[in-house]
Amino acid sequence: QVQLVESGGGLVQAGGSLRLSCAASERTFSTRYMGWFRQAPGKEYEFVATIAWGGGSIYYADSVKGRFTISSVDAKNTVYLQMNSLKPEDTAVYYCASRGTGPYYRTTSWDYWGQGTQVTVSS
């Protein structure tokens, strides 16, 4: 069973930055691709960004393109999400997830999920 552990959430003012981390317990077929989703109160899960180990296959949601950067350190089995120019509408619980195959934009493609970390952006 793959375990994903997120860290780095918190409270920040609009325009500020945060960096989220996600450590995977192991790398298997089901963790070939790593990604971030978020869920705001009363809303559905929203895809944020995805990356393949080795740094390829990077995609972003239009809502975060140019402000967020996803990266990985393969030797540490860790993926990062650098979030800059944060806006109040970025407030959500952010989840790390992994998948082996399937479209990245579908939540059903993702096999393992972390417990989530709260990001709150004040105006």
Coordinates of C-alpha atoms in Angstrom, one line a residue:
Q1 CA 0.0 0.0 0.0
V2 CA 1.5 3.3 -1.1
Q3 CA 1.4 6.1 1.4
L4 CA 1.5 9.7 0.5
V5 CA 2.2 12.3 3.2
E6 CA 1.7 16.0 2.5
S7 CA 3.1 18.9 4.4
G8 CA 3.5 22.6 4.1
G9 CA 0.0 24.1 4.2
G10 CA -0.9 27.0 6.3
L11 CA -2.4 30.5 6.4
V12 CA -0.9 33.2 4.1
Q13 CA -2.0 36.6 2.9
A14 CA -3.0 37.2 -0.7
G15 CA 0.1 37.6 -2.9
G16 CA 2.1 35.4 -0.6
S17 CA 3.7 32.0 -1.3
L18 CA 3.7 28.5 0.1
R19 CA 5.4 25.3 -0.8
L20 CA 3.7 22.0 -0.4
S21 CA 5.6 18.7 -0.2
C22 CA 4.4 15.2 -0.8
A23 CA 6.5 12.2 0.2
A24 CA 5.7 8.8 -1.3
S25 CA 6.5 5.6 0.7
E26 CA 7.6 3.8 -2.5
R27 CA 7.6 4.1 -6.3
T28 CA 5.6 1.5 -8.2
F29 CA 3.6 1.4 -11.4
S30 CA 0.8 3.1 -9.5
T31 CA 3.0 6.1 -8.7
R32 CA 4.5 6.7 -12.1
Y33 CA 2.8 10.1 -12.1
M34 CA 2.3 12.4 -9.2
G35 CA -0.2 15.2 -8.9
W36 CA -2.0 17.7 -6.8
F37 CA -5.7 18.3 -6.5
R38 CA -7.6 20.7 -4.3
Q39 CA -11.1 20.8 -2.8
A40 CA -12.7 24.0 -1.6
P41 CA -15.6 23.9 0.8
G42 CA -18.8 22.8 -1.0
K43 CA -17.0 22.2 -4.2
E44 CA -15.7 19.1 -6.1
Y45 CA -12.1 18.1 -6.4
E46 CA -10.2 20.2 -8.8
F47 CA -7.0 19.1 -10.7
V48 CA -4.1 21.4 -10.0
A49 CA -0.9 20.0 -11.5
T50 CA 0.8 16.7 -12.4
I51 CA 4.4 15.5 -13.1
A52 CA 6.1 12.2 -13.9
W53 CA 9.1 11.1 -12.0
G54 CA 12.1 12.4 -13.8
G55 CA 10.4 15.8 -14.4
G56 CA 8.4 15.1 -17.6
S57 CA 4.7 15.2 -18.4
I58 CA 4.0 18.4 -16.5
Y59 CA 0.5 19.9 -16.8
Y60 CA -1.3 22.6 -14.9
A61 CA -4.8 23.8 -14.5
D62 CA -5.4 27.1 -16.3
S63 CA -6.4 28.6 -12.9
V64 CA -2.8 28.2 -11.5
K65 CA -0.7 28.3 -14.7
G66 CA 2.1 30.9 -14.3
R67 CA 1.7 31.0 -10.5
F68 CA 2.3 27.4 -9.4
T69 CA 5.2 25.2 -10.2
I70 CA 5.3 21.4 -9.7
S71 CA 8.7 19.7 -9.3
S72 CA 10.1 16.4 -8.0
V73 CA 13.2 15.1 -6.3
D74 CA 13.3 11.5 -7.3
A75 CA 16.0 10.5 -4.8
K76 CA 13.7 11.6 -2.0
N77 CA 10.5 10.2 -3.6
T78 CA 9.1 13.7 -3.0
V79 CA 7.1 16.0 -5.1
Y80 CA 6.7 19.8 -4.4
L81 CA 4.1 22.4 -5.3
Q82 CA 5.5 25.9 -5.2
M83 CA 2.6 28.3 -5.0
N84 CA 3.2 32.0 -5.7
S85 CA 0.9 35.0 -6.0
L86 CA -1.7 33.2 -4.0
K87 CA -5.3 34.4 -4.2
P88 CA -8.2 33.9 -1.8
E89 CA -9.8 31.6 -4.3
D90 CA -6.8 29.3 -3.9
T91 CA -8.1 28.5 -0.4
A92 CA -8.8 24.7 -0.2
V93 CA -7.6 21.4 1.1
Y94 CA -4.7 20.3 -1.2
Y95 CA -4.3 16.6 -1.8
C96 CA -1.3 14.8 -3.2
A97 CA -2.2 11.8 -5.4
S98 CA -0.5 9.2 -7.6
R99 CA -1.5 7.2 -10.7
G100 CA -0.1 4.7 -13.0
T101 CA -2.2 5.4 -16.1
G102 CA -5.4 7.1 -17.3
P103 CA -6.1 10.8 -18.0
Y104 CA -4.7 13.1 -15.5
Y105 CA -7.7 15.3 -15.4
R106 CA -10.0 12.5 -14.1
T107 CA -10.0 11.9 -10.3
T108 CA -10.8 8.2 -11.1
S109 CA -7.4 7.8 -12.7
W110 CA -5.6 8.4 -9.5
D111 CA -4.9 5.3 -7.3
Y112 CA -3.5 6.7 -4.0
W113 CA -4.3 9.9 -2.1
G114 CA -2.7 11.7 0.8
Q115 CA -4.7 13.0 3.8
G116 CA -4.7 16.6 2.6
T117 CA -3.2 19.8 3.9
Q118 CA -5.2 23.0 4.4
V119 CA -4.2 26.2 2.5
T120 CA -5.9 29.4 3.5
V121 CA -5.3 32.6 1.7
S122 CA -6.6 35.7 3.4
S123 CA -7.6 38.9 1.5

